[in-house]
Amino acid sequence: MRFIRIVILAVLVISGIYYIGLESEWMSDRMNQPQQQTMKQKNNTLKTKSTPDVRPEIPYEGQLFQWIGKETDALEDEFGKPVRKDLSPYGYESWVYTNGKKNYIQFALDNQTVTSVYATGDQLSLDPIHIGQSYASVKEELSFSEEVNYSEDSPTYSFHLRDDELASRPLVKVTDDIFMQLYFDRYTDKLVGVRALTADVLLLRRPYELNYRGELPEKPRHTSDEQQQIDQGMERQIFLMTNVIRNQHKKQPLKWDEAVGKVAYRHSKDMADNNYFSHYNKDGDGLKERLATKDVFYKSAGENIAAQYPDAQAAMHGWLNSEGHREALLKDEYTHLGAGVYKLYYTQNFVTKQ
């Protein structure tokens, strides 16, 4: 019975992450000294392998778990047109479905076939688990381990999870080549997101420390135009996810602010181009000075930054599990948001309009 339940869950979750950096800053017309904090994430390296042509049936109850291996036609027949179609850093296409408030679902498509599903929010069919379920309860259903192994013929792979990773984003093997990652809110001890993905996607994303024998998939290289599309897609994903998370905590949604988004993007690009990670640039200018360059008028403002998270979802969960960044995400007084992404450098700028 436990095996079946594990299999049920497997197809839903996996977004590996190695946290390189997080910082958060707040300021207002009454407070000029920002508060800051930092987290860091490691990079792993990998190369290339193939997946089986036919996968075994995966018995699970939740409807979202059913989509691994399905084609785009079936996806569109069921859900309709996605809100967004975005390029991914890993060579696949992301289809985003969200009502902007209650839930957020993102499918990864490789050659028109679903290879990963990420979901957060309410009203999701995830049986036998559910959003809001306690860590202890989910662990009893699925069994978490600090080591998760995968092999195909001669190549072998072993993922090793640190204690903090087991607590916030444990990895579960569902079938021979499908895995699931569970995202927990460490401040409430509740499940807030799930991701299911194939072994190929897991190896591309490089979420945890990895020991292996054999070859590993290489990340695709992108043209400057493709990179721009990837970055812009993740900016909007951050915005959409922010409002879903705020809704879960009974906070008012934020409005997108284009000028603030440009300020955020320029800071992400500046950090990447000049190889630093801080709220202050090499000249000592901070958020206050950056907002002034775009004539942004505000009552209060705040900033979250992150670096080297594999995607927008990973960065969002990193922010949610860090006290200062969480405060910014859920702050009642903020009314507008702009997000900027450049080559895995992420910036969120929040403002309260006057």
Coordinates of C-alpha atoms in Angstrom, one line a residue:
M1 CA 0.0 0.0 0.0
R2 CA 2.8 2.4 0.9
F3 CA 4.5 1.6 -2.4
I4 CA 1.4 2.4 -4.4
R5 CA 1.0 5.7 -2.5
I6 CA 4.6 6.6 -3.2
V7 CA 4.0 5.9 -6.8
I8 CA 0.9 8.0 -6.7
L9 CA 2.9 10.9 -5.5
A10 CA 5.8 10.5 -7.7
V11 CA 4.6 12.0 -10.8
L12 CA 4.1 15.4 -9.3
V13 CA 7.2 16.8 -7.9
I14 CA 10.8 17.6 -8.6
S15 CA 12.5 20.9 -8.8
G16 CA 16.0 20.5 -7.5
I17 CA 17.8 23.4 -6.2
Y18 CA 21.2 24.4 -4.7
Y19 CA 20.9 27.7 -3.1
I20 CA 23.5 30.2 -4.1
G21 CA 22.2 33.4 -2.8
L22 CA 19.4 35.2 -1.2
E23 CA 19.2 38.7 0.2
S24 CA 16.4 41.0 1.2
E25 CA 16.2 44.7 1.8
W26 CA 13.5 47.0 3.0
M27 CA 13.2 50.7 3.0
S28 CA 10.6 53.5 3.3
D29 CA 10.4 57.2 3.4
R30 CA 11.0 56.8 7.2
M31 CA 13.8 54.2 7.0
N32 CA 16.9 54.5 4.9
Q33 CA 19.0 51.7 6.4
P34 CA 18.1 48.4 4.6
Q35 CA 18.0 45.1 6.4
Q36 CA 19.9 42.3 4.6
Q37 CA 20.5 38.6 4.7
T38 CA 22.1 36.0 2.5
M39 CA 21.9 32.4 1.5
K40 CA 24.1 30.6 -1.1
Q41 CA 23.5 27.8 -3.6
K42 CA 26.0 25.4 -5.2
N43 CA 26.4 24.4 -8.8
N44 CA 26.8 20.8 -10.0
T45 CA 27.9 19.6 -13.4
L46 CA 26.3 16.9 -15.6
K47 CA 26.2 15.5 -19.2
T48 CA 23.8 13.2 -21.3
K49 CA 21.7 10.0 -21.3
S50 CA 18.5 8.6 -22.8
T51 CA 15.1 7.7 -21.3
P52 CA 13.1 4.5 -22.1
D53 CA 10.6 4.7 -24.9
V54 CA 7.9 3.0 -22.8
R55 CA 7.4 3.8 -19.1
P56 CA 5.5 1.5 -16.7
E57 CA 2.0 2.6 -15.7
I58 CA 2.0 4.7 -12.6
P59 CA -1.1 4.2 -10.4
Y60 CA -2.0 7.3 -8.6
E61 CA -5.2 9.1 -7.8
G62 CA -4.4 12.8 -8.2
Q63 CA -5.3 14.0 -11.7
L64 CA -2.2 16.2 -12.0
F65 CA 0.0 13.1 -11.5
Q66 CA -1.5 11.6 -14.7
W67 CA 0.3 14.0 -17.1
I68 CA 3.8 12.8 -17.2
G69 CA 4.3 11.3 -20.7
K70 CA 1.1 12.8 -22.1
E71 CA 1.2 15.0 -25.3
T72 CA 0.3 18.6 -25.8
D73 CA -2.9 17.9 -27.6
A74 CA -4.3 16.1 -24.6
L75 CA -3.1 18.8 -22.3
E76 CA -4.8 21.5 -24.4
D77 CA -8.0 19.5 -24.6
E78 CA -8.2 19.3 -20.8
F79 CA -6.9 22.7 -19.7
G80 CA -7.3 24.9 -22.8
K81 CA -4.7 27.4 -23.9
P82 CA -2.0 28.1 -21.3
V83 CA -1.7 31.6 -19.8
R84 CA 2.0 31.6 -20.8
K85 CA 4.3 29.6 -23.0
D86 CA 7.9 30.2 -22.0
L87 CA 11.3 28.9 -22.9
S88 CA 13.2 27.0 -20.1
P89 CA 16.9 27.2 -19.3
Y90 CA 16.9 23.4 -19.8
G91 CA 15.8 23.2 -23.4
Y92 CA 12.1 22.4 -22.9
E93 CA 9.0 24.6 -23.1
S94 CA 7.0 25.7 -20.1
W95 CA 3.2 25.9 -20.2
V96 CA 1.7 27.9 -17.3
Y97 CA -1.9 27.6 -16.2
T98 CA -3.1 29.9 -13.4
N99 CA -6.1 32.0 -12.4
G100 CA -3.7 34.4 -10.8
K101 CA -5.0 33.8 -7.4
K102 CA -6.0 30.3 -6.3
N103 CA -3.4 28.0 -8.1
Y104 CA -0.4 27.8 -10.3
I105 CA 0.5 24.8 -12.5
Q106 CA 3.5 24.6 -14.8
F107 CA 4.1 21.8 -17.3
A108 CA 7.5 21.1 -18.9
L109 CA 7.3 19.9 -22.5
D110 CA 10.0 18.2 -24.4
N111 CA 9.2 17.3 -28.0
Q112 CA 5.5 18.0 -27.2
T113 CA 5.5 15.5 -24.3
V114 CA 5.1 16.4 -20.7
T115 CA 8.3 15.6 -18.7
S116 CA 7.6 17.6 -15.5
V117 CA 4.7 19.1 -13.6
Y118 CA 5.0 21.7 -10.9
A119 CA 1.9 22.8 -8.9
T120 CA 1.1 25.1 -5.9
G121 CA -2.1 26.7 -4.6
D122 CA -5.6 25.5 -3.8
Q123 CA -8.1 23.2 -5.6
L124 CA -5.5 20.9 -6.9
S125 CA -6.0 17.1 -7.4
L126 CA -2.9 15.7 -5.7
D127 CA -4.3 12.6 -3.9
P128 CA -3.1 11.0 -1.7
I129 CA -1.3 14.2 -0.4
H130 CA -2.6 17.8 -0.4
I131 CA -1.4 21.3 -0.2
G132 CA -1.4 22.3 3.4
Q133 CA -0.6 18.8 4.7
S134 CA 1.9 18.6 7.6
Y135 CA 5.5 17.5 7.0
A136 CA 5.1 14.6 9.4
S137 CA 1.9 13.3 7.7
V138 CA 3.5 13.5 4.2
K139 CA 6.6 11.8 5.5
E140 CA 4.6 8.9 6.9
E141 CA 3.0 8.4 3.5
L142 CA 6.1 8.6 1.4
S143 CA 9.3 8.0 3.5
F144 CA 12.1 10.5 3.0
S145 CA 15.7 9.5 2.7
E146 CA 19.0 11.4 2.7
E147 CA 20.1 9.3 -0.3
V148 CA 18.1 8.7 -3.5
N149 CA 19.5 6.4 -6.2
Y150 CA 18.9 6.0 -9.9
S151 CA 20.4 3.7 -12.4
E152 CA 20.0 2.8 -16.1
D153 CA 22.1 0.0 -17.4
S154 CA 25.7 0.8 -16.4
P155 CA 25.3 4.5 -15.4
T156 CA 24.5 5.0 -11.8
Y157 CA 23.5 8.2 -9.9
S158 CA 23.2 8.9 -6.2
F159 CA 21.6 12.1 -4.9
H160 CA 22.6 13.1 -1.4
L161 CA 20.4 15.5 0.6
R162 CA 21.5 17.7 3.4
D163 CA 19.4 18.0 6.6
D164 CA 18.0 21.3 5.5
E165 CA 17.1 19.9 2.1
L166 CA 15.3 17.0 3.7
A167 CA 13.3 19.5 5.8
S168 CA 12.4 21.8 3.0
R169 CA 12.4 19.9 -0.3
P170 CA 12.8 16.1 0.1
L171 CA 13.2 13.9 -3.0
V172 CA 11.1 10.8 -3.5
K173 CA 11.6 8.1 -6.2
V174 CA 8.3 7.0 -7.6
T175 CA 9.2 4.6 -10.4
D176 CA 12.4 3.6 -12.1
D177 CA 12.7 6.9 -13.9
I178 CA 10.1 9.3 -12.3
F179 CA 10.8 11.3 -9.2
M180 CA 9.0 13.8 -7.0
Q181 CA 10.1 16.8 -5.0
L182 CA 8.0 18.2 -2.2
Y183 CA 8.3 21.9 -1.2
F184 CA 7.5 22.6 2.5
D185 CA 7.1 25.9 4.2
R186 CA 9.5 25.6 7.1
Y187 CA 7.7 28.3 9.1
T188 CA 4.3 26.5 9.0
D189 CA 5.6 23.0 8.5
K190 CA 3.1 22.6 5.7
L191 CA 3.3 21.3 2.1
V192 CA 3.1 24.3 -0.3
G193 CA 4.2 22.9 -3.7
V194 CA 5.0 19.7 -5.6
R195 CA 7.0 18.9 -8.7
A196 CA 7.1 15.5 -10.5
L197 CA 9.7 14.9 -13.3
T198 CA 11.5 12.3 -15.3
A199 CA 15.0 11.2 -14.5
D200 CA 16.4 13.1 -17.5
V201 CA 14.9 16.4 -16.2
L202 CA 16.1 15.7 -12.7
L203 CA 19.7 15.2 -14.0
L204 CA 19.5 18.3 -16.1
R205 CA 18.3 20.4 -13.1
R206 CA 21.1 19.3 -10.8
P207 CA 19.2 19.8 -7.5
Y208 CA 21.3 18.1 -4.9
E209 CA 24.8 16.8 -4.4
L210 CA 25.3 14.1 -6.9
N211 CA 27.7 11.1 -7.1
Y212 CA 27.6 9.2 -10.4
R213 CA 29.3 6.7 -12.6
G214 CA 28.7 7.2 -16.4
E215 CA 27.5 10.2 -18.4
L216 CA 25.3 13.1 -17.4
P217 CA 23.1 15.5 -19.5
E218 CA 24.6 18.8 -20.6
K219 CA 22.7 21.9 -20.3
P220 CA 21.7 23.5 -23.6
R221 CA 23.4 26.7 -24.8
H222 CA 21.2 29.6 -25.7
T223 CA 21.4 32.6 -28.1
S224 CA 21.1 36.0 -26.6
D225 CA 17.5 36.2 -28.0
E226 CA 16.6 32.9 -26.4
Q227 CA 18.2 33.9 -23.1
Q228 CA 16.1 37.1 -23.1
Q229 CA 12.9 35.1 -23.6
I230 CA 13.9 32.7 -20.8
D231 CA 14.5 35.6 -18.4
Q232 CA 11.4 37.4 -19.3
G233 CA 9.3 34.3 -18.9
M234 CA 10.7 33.7 -15.4
E235 CA 10.0 37.3 -14.4
R236 CA 6.3 36.9 -15.1
Q237 CA 6.3 33.5 -13.4
I238 CA 7.7 35.1 -10.3
F239 CA 4.9 37.7 -10.4
L240 CA 2.2 35.1 -10.9
M241 CA 3.5 32.8 -8.2
T242 CA 3.9 35.7 -5.8
N243 CA 0.2 36.5 -5.9
V244 CA -0.8 32.8 -5.5
I245 CA 1.4 32.6 -2.4
R246 CA 0.0 35.9 -1.1
N247 CA -3.5 34.5 -1.6
Q248 CA -2.6 31.4 0.4
H249 CA -1.7 33.7 3.3
K250 CA -4.8 35.9 2.8
K251 CA -2.9 38.9 1.5
Q252 CA -4.0 41.3 -1.2
P253 CA -2.6 40.6 -4.7
L254 CA 0.1 42.9 -6.1
K255 CA -0.1 44.8 -9.4
W256 CA 2.7 44.5 -12.0
D257 CA 4.7 47.7 -12.4
E258 CA 6.7 47.9 -15.6
A259 CA 9.1 50.7 -14.4
V260 CA 9.9 48.8 -11.2
G261 CA 10.4 45.7 -13.3
K262 CA 13.0 47.5 -15.4
V263 CA 14.8 48.6 -12.2
A264 CA 14.8 45.0 -11.0
Y265 CA 16.1 43.7 -14.3
R266 CA 19.0 46.2 -14.4
H267 CA 20.1 45.2 -11.0
S268 CA 20.1 41.5 -11.8
K269 CA 22.1 42.2 -15.0
D270 CA 24.5 44.4 -13.2
M271 CA 25.2 41.7 -10.5
A272 CA 25.8 39.1 -13.2
D273 CA 27.9 41.3 -15.5
N274 CA 30.1 42.6 -12.6
N275 CA 30.3 39.4 -10.6
Y276 CA 28.8 40.5 -7.2
F277 CA 25.8 39.7 -5.1
S278 CA 24.4 42.6 -3.0
H279 CA 21.7 45.2 -2.8
Y280 CA 24.4 47.8 -3.5
N281 CA 26.2 48.1 -6.7
K282 CA 29.9 48.7 -7.1
D283 CA 29.3 52.5 -6.8
G284 CA 27.4 52.0 -3.5
D285 CA 24.0 52.8 -5.0
G286 CA 21.1 50.9 -3.5
L287 CA 17.4 50.4 -4.2
K288 CA 16.5 54.0 -3.4
E289 CA 18.9 55.3 -6.0
R290 CA 17.8 52.7 -8.6
L291 CA 14.1 53.6 -8.2
A292 CA 15.0 57.3 -8.6
T293 CA 16.5 56.7 -12.0
K294 CA 13.1 55.6 -13.3
D295 CA 11.2 58.3 -11.4
V296 CA 9.3 55.7 -9.3
F297 CA 7.4 57.5 -6.5
Y298 CA 6.6 55.3 -3.5
K299 CA 5.8 55.4 0.1
S300 CA 7.8 52.3 1.0
A301 CA 9.9 49.8 -1.0
G302 CA 11.7 46.5 -0.5
E303 CA 13.9 44.1 -2.4
N304 CA 14.6 40.4 -2.6
I305 CA 17.5 39.0 -4.6
A306 CA 18.7 35.5 -5.3
A307 CA 21.3 33.8 -7.5
Q308 CA 21.9 30.5 -9.3
Y309 CA 18.5 28.9 -8.5
P310 CA 17.7 26.7 -11.4
D311 CA 14.4 28.4 -12.1
A312 CA 11.8 30.9 -10.8
Q313 CA 9.9 28.3 -8.8
A314 CA 13.1 27.3 -6.9
A315 CA 13.9 31.0 -6.2
M316 CA 10.4 31.6 -4.9
H317 CA 10.5 28.7 -2.4
G318 CA 14.0 29.8 -1.3
W319 CA 12.6 33.3 -0.5
L320 CA 9.5 31.8 1.2
N321 CA 11.8 29.8 3.6
S322 CA 14.0 32.7 4.5
E323 CA 12.6 35.1 7.2
G324 CA 13.5 38.4 5.7
H325 CA 12.4 37.5 2.1
R326 CA 9.2 36.0 3.5
E327 CA 8.4 39.2 5.2
A328 CA 8.7 41.1 1.9
L329 CA 6.6 38.5 0.0
L330 CA 3.8 38.7 2.5
K331 CA 4.0 42.3 3.6
D332 CA 0.5 43.9 3.8
E333 CA 1.4 47.4 2.7
Y334 CA 3.0 46.6 -0.7
T335 CA 0.8 47.3 -3.7
H336 CA 3.0 46.8 -6.7
L337 CA 5.8 44.4 -7.8
G338 CA 8.4 44.4 -10.5
A339 CA 10.7 41.4 -11.1
G340 CA 13.9 41.2 -13.1
V341 CA 15.9 38.0 -14.1
Y342 CA 19.2 37.8 -15.9
K343 CA 21.0 34.5 -16.3
L344 CA 19.8 33.0 -13.0
Y345 CA 20.2 36.3 -11.1
Y346 CA 16.8 37.2 -9.6
T347 CA 15.5 40.5 -8.2
Q348 CA 12.1 41.3 -6.8
N349 CA 11.3 45.0 -6.1
F350 CA 8.2 45.7 -4.0
V351 CA 6.7 49.2 -3.7
T352 CA 3.8 50.9 -1.9
K353 CA 2.5 53.5 -4.2
Q354 CA 1.8 56.9 -2.7

